[in-house]
Coordinates of N, CA and C and ligand atoms in Angstrom, one line a residue:
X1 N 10.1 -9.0 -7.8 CA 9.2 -7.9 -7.2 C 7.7 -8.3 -7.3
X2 N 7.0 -9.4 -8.2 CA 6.0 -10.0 -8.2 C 5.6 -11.3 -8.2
X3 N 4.8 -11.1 -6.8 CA 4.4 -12.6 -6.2 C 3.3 -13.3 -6.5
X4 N 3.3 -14.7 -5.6 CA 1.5 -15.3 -6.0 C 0.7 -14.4 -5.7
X5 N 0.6 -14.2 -4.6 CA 0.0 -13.1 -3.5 C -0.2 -12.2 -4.1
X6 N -1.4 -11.5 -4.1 CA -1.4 -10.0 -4.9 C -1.1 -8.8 -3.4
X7 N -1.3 -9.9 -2.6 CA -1.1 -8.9 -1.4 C 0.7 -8.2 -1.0
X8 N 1.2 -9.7 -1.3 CA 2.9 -9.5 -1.3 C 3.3 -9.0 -2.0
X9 N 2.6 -8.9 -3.5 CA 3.2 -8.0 -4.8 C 3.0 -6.6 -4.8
X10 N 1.9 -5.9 -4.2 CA 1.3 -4.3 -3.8 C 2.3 -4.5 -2.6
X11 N 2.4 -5.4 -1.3 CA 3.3 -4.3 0.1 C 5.0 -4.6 -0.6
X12 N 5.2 -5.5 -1.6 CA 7.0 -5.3 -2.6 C 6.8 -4.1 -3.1
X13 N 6.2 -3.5 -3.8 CA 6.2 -2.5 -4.1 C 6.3 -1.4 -3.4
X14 N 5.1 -1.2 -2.9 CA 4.8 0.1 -2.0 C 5.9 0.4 -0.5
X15 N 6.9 -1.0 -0.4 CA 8.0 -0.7 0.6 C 8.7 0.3 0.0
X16 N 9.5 0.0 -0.9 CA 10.0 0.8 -1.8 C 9.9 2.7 -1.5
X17 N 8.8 2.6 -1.1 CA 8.2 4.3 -1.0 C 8.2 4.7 0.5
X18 N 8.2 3.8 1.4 CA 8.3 4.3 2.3 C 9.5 4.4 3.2
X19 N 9.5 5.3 3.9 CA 11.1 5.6 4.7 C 10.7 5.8 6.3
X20 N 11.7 5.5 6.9 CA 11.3 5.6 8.3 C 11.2 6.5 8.8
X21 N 10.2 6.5 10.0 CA 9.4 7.8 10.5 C 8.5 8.9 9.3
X22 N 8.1 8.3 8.7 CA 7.3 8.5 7.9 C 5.6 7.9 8.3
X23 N 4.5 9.4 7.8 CA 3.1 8.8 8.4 C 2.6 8.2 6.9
X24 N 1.5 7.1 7.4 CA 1.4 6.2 6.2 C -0.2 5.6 6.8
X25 N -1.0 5.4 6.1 CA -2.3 5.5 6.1 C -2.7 3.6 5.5
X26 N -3.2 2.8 6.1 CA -3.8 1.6 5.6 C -5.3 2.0 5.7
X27 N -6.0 2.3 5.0 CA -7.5 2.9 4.5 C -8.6 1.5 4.6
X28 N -8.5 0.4 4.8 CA -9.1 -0.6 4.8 C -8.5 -1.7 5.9
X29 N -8.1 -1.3 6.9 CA -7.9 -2.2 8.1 C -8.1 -3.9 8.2
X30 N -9.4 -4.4 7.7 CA -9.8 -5.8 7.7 C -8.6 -6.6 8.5
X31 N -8.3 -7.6 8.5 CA -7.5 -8.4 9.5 C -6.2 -7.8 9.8
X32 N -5.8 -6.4 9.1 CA -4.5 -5.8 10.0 C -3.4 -6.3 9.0
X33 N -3.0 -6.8 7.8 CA -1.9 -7.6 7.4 C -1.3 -6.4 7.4
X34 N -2.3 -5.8 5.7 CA -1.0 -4.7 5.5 C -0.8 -3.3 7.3
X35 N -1.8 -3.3 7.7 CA -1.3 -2.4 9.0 C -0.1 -2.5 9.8
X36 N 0.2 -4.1 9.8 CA 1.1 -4.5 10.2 C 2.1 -4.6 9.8
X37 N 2.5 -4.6 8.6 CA 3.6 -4.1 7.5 C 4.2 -2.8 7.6
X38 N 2.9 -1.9 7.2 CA 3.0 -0.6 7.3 C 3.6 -0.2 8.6
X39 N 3.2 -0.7 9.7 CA 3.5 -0.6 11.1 C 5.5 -1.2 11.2
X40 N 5.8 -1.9 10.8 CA 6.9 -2.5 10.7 C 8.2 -1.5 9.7
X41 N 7.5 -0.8 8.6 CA 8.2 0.0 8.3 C 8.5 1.4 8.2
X42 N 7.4 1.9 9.0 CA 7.7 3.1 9.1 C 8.7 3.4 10.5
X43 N 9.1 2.4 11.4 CA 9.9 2.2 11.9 C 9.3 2.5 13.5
X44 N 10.1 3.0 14.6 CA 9.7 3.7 15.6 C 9.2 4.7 15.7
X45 N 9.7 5.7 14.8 CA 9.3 6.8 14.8 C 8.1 7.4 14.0
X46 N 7.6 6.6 13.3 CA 6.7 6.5 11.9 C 5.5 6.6 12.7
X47 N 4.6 6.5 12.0 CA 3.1 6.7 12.1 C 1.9 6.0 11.2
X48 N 1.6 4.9 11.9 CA 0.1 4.4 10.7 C -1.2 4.9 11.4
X49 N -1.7 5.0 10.9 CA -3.2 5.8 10.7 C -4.2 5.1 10.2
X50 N -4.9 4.0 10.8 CA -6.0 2.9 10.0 C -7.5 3.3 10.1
X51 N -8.0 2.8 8.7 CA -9.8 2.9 9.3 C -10.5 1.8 9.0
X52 N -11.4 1.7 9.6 CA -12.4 0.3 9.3 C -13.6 0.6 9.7
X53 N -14.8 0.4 9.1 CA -16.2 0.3 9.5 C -16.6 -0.5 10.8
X54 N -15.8 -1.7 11.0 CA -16.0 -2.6 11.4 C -15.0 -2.8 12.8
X55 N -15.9 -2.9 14.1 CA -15.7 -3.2 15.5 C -14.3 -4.4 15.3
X56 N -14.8 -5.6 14.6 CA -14.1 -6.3 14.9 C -12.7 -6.7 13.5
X57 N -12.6 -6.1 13.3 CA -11.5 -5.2 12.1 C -10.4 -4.9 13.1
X58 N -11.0 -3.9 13.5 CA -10.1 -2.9 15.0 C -9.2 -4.1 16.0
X59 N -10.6 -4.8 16.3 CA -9.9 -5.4 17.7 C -9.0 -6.4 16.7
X60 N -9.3 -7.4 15.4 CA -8.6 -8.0 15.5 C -7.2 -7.4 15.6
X61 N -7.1 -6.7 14.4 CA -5.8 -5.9 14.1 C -5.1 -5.4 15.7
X62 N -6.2 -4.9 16.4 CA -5.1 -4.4 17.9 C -4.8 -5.5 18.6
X63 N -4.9 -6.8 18.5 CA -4.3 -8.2 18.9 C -3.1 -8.2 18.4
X64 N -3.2 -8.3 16.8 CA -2.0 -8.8 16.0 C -1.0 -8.1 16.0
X65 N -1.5 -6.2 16.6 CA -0.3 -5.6 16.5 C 0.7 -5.2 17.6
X66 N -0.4 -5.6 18.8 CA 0.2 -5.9 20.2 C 1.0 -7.3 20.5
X67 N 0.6 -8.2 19.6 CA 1.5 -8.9 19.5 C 3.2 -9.2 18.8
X68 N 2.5 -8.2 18.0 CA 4.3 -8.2 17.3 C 5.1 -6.6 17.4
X69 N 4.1 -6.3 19.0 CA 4.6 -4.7 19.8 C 5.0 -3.7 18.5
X70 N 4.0 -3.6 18.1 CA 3.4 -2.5 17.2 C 2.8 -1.7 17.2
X71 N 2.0 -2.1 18.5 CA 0.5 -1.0 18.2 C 0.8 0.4 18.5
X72 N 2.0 0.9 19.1 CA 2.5 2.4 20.0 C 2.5 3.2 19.0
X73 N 2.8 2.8 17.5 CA 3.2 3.3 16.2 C 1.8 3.5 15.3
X74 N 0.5 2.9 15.7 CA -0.4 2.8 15.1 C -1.7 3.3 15.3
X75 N -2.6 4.4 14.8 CA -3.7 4.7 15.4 C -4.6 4.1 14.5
X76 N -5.9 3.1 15.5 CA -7.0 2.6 14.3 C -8.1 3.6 14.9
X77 N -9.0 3.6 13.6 CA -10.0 4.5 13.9 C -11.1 4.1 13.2
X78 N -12.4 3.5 14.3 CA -13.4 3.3 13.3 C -14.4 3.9 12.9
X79 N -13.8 4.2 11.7 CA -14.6 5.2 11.1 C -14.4 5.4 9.5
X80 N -15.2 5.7 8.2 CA -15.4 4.9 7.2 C -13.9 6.3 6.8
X81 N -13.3 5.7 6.1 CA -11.8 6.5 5.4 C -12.7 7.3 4.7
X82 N -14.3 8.1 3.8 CA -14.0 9.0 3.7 C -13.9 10.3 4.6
X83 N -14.2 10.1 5.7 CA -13.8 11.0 6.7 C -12.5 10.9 7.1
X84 N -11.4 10.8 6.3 CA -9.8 11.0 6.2 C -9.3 12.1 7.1
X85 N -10.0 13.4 6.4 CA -9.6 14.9 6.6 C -10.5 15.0 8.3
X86 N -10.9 14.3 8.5 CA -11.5 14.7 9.9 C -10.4 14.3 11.0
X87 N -9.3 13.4 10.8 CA -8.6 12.4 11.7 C -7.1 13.3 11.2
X88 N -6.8 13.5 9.9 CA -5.2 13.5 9.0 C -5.1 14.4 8.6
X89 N -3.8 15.6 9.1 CA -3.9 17.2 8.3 C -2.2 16.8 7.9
X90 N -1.7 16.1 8.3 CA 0.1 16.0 8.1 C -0.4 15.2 6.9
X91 N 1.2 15.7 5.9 CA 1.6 14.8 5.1 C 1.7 13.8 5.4
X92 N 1.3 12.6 4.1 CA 1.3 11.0 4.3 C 2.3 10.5 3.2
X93 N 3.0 9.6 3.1 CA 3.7 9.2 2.0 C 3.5 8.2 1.4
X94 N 2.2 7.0 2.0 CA 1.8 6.2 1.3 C 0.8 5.8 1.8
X95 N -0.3 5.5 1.1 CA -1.7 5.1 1.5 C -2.4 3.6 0.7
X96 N -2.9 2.7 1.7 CA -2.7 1.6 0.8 C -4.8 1.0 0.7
X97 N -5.4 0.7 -0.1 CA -6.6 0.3 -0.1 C -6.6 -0.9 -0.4
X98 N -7.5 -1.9 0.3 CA -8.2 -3.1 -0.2 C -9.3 -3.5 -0.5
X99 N -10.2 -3.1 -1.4 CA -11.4 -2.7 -1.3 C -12.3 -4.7 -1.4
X100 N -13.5 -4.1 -1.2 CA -14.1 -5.7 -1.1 C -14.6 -5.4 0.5
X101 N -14.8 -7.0 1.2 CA -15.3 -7.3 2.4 C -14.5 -7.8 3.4
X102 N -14.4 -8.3 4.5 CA -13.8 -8.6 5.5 C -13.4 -10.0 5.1
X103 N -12.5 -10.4 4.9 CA -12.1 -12.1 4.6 C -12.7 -12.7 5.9
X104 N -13.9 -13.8 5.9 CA -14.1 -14.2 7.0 C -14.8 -13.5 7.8
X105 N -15.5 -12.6 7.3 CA -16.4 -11.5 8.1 C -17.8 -11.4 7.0
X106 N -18.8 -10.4 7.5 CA -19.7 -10.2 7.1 C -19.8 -10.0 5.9
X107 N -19.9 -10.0 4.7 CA -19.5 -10.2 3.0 C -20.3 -9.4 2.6
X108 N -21.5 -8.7 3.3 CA -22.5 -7.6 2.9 C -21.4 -6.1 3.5
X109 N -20.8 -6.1 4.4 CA -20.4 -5.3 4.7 C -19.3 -4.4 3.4
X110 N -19.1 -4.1 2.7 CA -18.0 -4.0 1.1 C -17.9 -2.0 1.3
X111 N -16.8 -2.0 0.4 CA -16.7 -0.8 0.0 C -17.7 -0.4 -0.4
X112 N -17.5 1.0 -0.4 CA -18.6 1.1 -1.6 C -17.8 2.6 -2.7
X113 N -18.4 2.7 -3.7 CA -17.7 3.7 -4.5 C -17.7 5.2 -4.4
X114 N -18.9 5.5 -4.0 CA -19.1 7.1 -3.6 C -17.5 7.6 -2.3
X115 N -17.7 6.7 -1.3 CA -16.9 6.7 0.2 C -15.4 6.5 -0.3
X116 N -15.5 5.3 -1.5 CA -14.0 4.9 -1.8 C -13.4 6.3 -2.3
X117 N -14.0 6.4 -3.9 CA -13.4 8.1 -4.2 C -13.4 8.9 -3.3
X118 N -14.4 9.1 -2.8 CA -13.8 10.5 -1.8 C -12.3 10.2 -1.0
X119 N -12.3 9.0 -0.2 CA -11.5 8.8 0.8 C -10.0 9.2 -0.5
X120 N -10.0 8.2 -1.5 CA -8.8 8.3 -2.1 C -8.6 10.2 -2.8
X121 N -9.5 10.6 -3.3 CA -9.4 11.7 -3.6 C -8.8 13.1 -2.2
X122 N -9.1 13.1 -1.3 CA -8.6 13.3 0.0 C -7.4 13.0 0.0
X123 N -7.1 11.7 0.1 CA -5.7 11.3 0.4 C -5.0 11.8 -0.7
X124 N -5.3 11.8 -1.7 CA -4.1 12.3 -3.0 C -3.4 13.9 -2.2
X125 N -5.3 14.2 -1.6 CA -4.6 16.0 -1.4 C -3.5 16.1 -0.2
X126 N -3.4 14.6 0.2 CA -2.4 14.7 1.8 C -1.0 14.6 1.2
X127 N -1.1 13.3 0.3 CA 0.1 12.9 -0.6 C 1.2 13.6 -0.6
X128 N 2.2 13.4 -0.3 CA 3.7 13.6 -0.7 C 4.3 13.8 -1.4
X129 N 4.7 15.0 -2.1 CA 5.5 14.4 -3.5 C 6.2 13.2 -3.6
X130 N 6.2 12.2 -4.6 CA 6.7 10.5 -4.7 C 6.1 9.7 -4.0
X131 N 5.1 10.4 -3.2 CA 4.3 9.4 -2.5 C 3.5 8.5 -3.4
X132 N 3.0 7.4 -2.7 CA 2.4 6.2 -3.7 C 0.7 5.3 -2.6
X133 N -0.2 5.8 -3.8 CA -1.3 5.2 -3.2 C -1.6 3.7 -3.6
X134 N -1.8 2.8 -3.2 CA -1.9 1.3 -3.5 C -3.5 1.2 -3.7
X135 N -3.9 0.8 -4.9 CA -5.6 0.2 -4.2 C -5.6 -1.2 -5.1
X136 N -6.2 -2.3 -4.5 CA -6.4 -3.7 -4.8 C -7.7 -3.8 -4.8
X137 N -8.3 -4.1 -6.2 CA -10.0 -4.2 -6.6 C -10.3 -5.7 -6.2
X138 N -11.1 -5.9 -5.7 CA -11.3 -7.5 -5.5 C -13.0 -7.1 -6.2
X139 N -13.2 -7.6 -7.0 CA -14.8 -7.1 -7.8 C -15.5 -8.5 -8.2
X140 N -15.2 -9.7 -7.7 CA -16.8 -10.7 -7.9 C -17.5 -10.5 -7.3
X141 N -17.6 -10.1 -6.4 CA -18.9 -9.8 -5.3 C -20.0 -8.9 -6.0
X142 N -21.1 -9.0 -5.2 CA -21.8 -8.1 -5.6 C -21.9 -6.7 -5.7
X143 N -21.8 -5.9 -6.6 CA -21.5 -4.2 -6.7 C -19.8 -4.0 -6.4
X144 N -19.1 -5.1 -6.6 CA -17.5 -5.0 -6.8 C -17.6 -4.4 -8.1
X145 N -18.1 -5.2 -8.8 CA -18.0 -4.5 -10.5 C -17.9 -2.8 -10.4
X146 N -18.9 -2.9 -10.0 CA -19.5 -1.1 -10.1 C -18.4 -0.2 -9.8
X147 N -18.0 -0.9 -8.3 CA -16.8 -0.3 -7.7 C -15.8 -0.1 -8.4
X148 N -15.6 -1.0 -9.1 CA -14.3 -1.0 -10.0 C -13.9 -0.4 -10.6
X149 N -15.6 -0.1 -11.7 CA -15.6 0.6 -12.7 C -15.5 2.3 -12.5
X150 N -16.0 2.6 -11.5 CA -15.8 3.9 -10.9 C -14.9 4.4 -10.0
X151 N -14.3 3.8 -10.1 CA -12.8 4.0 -9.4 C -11.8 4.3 -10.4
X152 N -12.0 2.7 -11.4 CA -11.1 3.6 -12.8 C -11.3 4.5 -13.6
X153 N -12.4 4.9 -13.8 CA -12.9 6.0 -14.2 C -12.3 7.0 -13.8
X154 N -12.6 7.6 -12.4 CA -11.7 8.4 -11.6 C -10.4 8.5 -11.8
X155 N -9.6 7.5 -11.5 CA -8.2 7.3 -12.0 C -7.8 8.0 -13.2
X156 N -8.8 7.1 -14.5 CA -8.4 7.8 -15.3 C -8.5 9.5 -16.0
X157 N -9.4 10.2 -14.8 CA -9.0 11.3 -15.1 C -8.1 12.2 -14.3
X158 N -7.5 11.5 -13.5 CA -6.4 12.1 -12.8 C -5.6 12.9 -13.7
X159 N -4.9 14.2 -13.3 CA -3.7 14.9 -14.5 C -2.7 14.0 -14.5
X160 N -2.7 13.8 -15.6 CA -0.8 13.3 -15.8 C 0.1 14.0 -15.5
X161 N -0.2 15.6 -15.4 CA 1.2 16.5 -15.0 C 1.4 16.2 -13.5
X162 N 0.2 15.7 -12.5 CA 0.7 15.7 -11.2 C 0.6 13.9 -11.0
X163 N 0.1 13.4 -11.5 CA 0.3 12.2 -11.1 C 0.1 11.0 -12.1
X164 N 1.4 10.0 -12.0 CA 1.3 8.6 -12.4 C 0.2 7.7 -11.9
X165 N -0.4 6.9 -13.1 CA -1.8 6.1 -12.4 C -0.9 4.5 -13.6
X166 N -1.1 3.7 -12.5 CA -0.9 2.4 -13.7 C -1.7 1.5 -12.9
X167 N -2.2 0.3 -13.6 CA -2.8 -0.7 -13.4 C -1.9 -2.4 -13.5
X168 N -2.1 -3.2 -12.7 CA -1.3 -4.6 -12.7 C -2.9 -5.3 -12.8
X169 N -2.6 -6.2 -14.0 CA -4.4 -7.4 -13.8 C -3.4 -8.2 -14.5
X170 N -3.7 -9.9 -13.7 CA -3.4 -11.1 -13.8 C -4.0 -11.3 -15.0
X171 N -3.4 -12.4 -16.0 CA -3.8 -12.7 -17.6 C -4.0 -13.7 -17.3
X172 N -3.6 -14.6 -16.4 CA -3.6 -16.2 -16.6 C -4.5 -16.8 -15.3
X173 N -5.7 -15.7 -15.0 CA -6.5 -16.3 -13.1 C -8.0 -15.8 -14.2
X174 N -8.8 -16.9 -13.4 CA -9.9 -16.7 -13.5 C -10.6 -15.3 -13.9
X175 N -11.9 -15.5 -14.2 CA -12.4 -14.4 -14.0 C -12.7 -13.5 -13.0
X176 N -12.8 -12.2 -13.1 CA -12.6 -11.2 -12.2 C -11.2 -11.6 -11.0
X177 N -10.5 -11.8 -11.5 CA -9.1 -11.5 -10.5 C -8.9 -10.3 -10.4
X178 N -8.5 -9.9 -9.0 CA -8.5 -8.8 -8.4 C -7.5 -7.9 -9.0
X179 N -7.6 -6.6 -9.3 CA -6.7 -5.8 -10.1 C -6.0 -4.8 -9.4
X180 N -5.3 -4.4 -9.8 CA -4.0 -3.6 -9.1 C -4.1 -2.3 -9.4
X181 N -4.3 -1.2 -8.7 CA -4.0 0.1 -9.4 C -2.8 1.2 -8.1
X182 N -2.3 1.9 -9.2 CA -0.9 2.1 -8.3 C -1.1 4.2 -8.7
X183 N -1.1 4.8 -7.5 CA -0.7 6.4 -8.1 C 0.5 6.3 -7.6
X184 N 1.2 7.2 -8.2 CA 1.9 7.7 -7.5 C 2.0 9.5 -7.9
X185 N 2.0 10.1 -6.6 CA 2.3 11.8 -7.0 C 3.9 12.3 -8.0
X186 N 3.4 13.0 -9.0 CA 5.0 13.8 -8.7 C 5.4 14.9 -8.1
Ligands
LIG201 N1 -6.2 -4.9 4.1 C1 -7.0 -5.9 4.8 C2 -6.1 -6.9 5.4 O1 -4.9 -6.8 5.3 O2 -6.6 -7.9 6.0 C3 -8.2 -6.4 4.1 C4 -9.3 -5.4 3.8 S1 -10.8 -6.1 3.4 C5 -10.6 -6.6 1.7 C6 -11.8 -4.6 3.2 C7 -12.1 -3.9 4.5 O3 -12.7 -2.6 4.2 C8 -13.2 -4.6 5.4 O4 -12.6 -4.9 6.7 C9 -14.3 -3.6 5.5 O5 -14.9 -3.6 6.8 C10 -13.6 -2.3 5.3 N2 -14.5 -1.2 4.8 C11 -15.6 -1.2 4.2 N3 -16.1 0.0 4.0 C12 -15.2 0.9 4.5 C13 -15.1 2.3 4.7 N4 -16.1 3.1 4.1 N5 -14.1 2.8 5.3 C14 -13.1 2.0 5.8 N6 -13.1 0.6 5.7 C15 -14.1 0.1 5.1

C-alpha cells in the first residue's frame, strides 16, 4: 500500500474510500494526475469537481481527460478551492489536496494558507461520514514552510470525536520531503 511516489501512496490509499458514482473533489488540479484517477474511479456515474487558479491547469487536464474519455464525469473550475461552497452543496466522499506550485509551471504561483484552510475547512463540512480528505505538503519553496505549519496546526485542532487526522513523513529523503496528512470523518 506504500509507494516511491508519494503521489501513488495518497491515490492507494484514498481508492480504498471511494465507491462508484460517488462525487469526489481534486482541490488542486495542476497537470490533472490525481483528477484523472479520481475520474476513473468514481466510475460513470460519479462525479469530480476540480479547481485551479491557473488557465493552463484546466486546459492541460481537459486534454488528458478527453483523452482517456473522462472529461463527461468531470467538472474543472477556475477558481481558487476556497470558494468550494460557491460551486459544491452535495455530499462529497473524498477530497484530495496538493499543495505547492504547478510542476513545470509558474513556481510563484503556490498555495497559500489562509485559502488552503478555508477550502479544507469547507470541505470537511461537505464530507461524508468515512469520507477521507488527502492533503500532500510539498514545503521547500518559499512560504511552503508557513503553509505547512498552519495547516497542521489546524489539523491538529480538529475534534477527535468527529474526525481521524494522521500524518505519513518519509525518515530516510532529504530535507523537507513532502508530508502526508490524511482526515478522515467519522
Ligand atoms: N495534483 C496536481 C497533479 O496531479 O498534477 C498537482 C497540483 S500542484 C502541486 C498545485 C496546484 O495548486 C497548482 O496547479 C496551482 O495552480 C494550484 N493552486 C494554487 N492556489 C490555488 C487555489 N487557491 N485554489 C486552487 N488551486 C490552487
Amino acid at each position: 500500500m506504500f509507494e516511491t511516489r508519494i503521489t501513488d501512496t495518497v491515490q492507494g490509499i484514498v481508492k480504498d474510500y471511494i465507491d462508484k458514482g460517488d462525487t469526489v473533489i481534486d482541490a488542486t488540479i495542476g497537470n490533472g494526475n490525481d483528477t484523472a484517477f479520481l475520474a476513473e474511479n468514481v466510475g460513470d456515474n460519479g462525479k469530480v469537481i476540480g479547481f485551479d487558479v491557473q488557465q493552463l491547469a484546466i486546459r492541460t487536464t481537459k486534454e488528458k481527460l478527453n483523452e482517456r474519455n473522462l472529461l463527461n464525469r468531470v467538472t474543472l473550475i477556475e477558481d481558487s478551492h476556497e470558494n468550494v461552497k460557491n460551486y459544491v452543496d452535495s455530499p462529497i466522499k473524498v477530497a484530495m489536496f496538493n499543495l505547492g506550485y504547478l510542476p513545470k509551471g509558474d513556481k510563484k504561483i503556490i498555495t497559500k494558507p489562509e485559502s488552503t484552510i478555508k477550502a479544507i475547512n469547507d470541505i470537511l463540512e461537505l464530507l461524508k461520514s468515512n469520507g477521507v480528505v488527502s492533503i500532500i505538503s510539498y514545503y521547500g519553496h518559499e512560504g511552503g514552510l508557513l503553509e505547512k505549519n498552519k495547516v497542521c496546526e489546524y489539523l491538529g485542532a480538529l475534534s477527535n470525536k468527529k474526525f481521524d487526522v494522521i500524518s505519513i513523513a518519509y525518515e530516510n529523503r532529504k530535507m523537507n520531503a513532502p508530508i502526508i496528512y490524511l482526515i478522515r470523518k467519522k
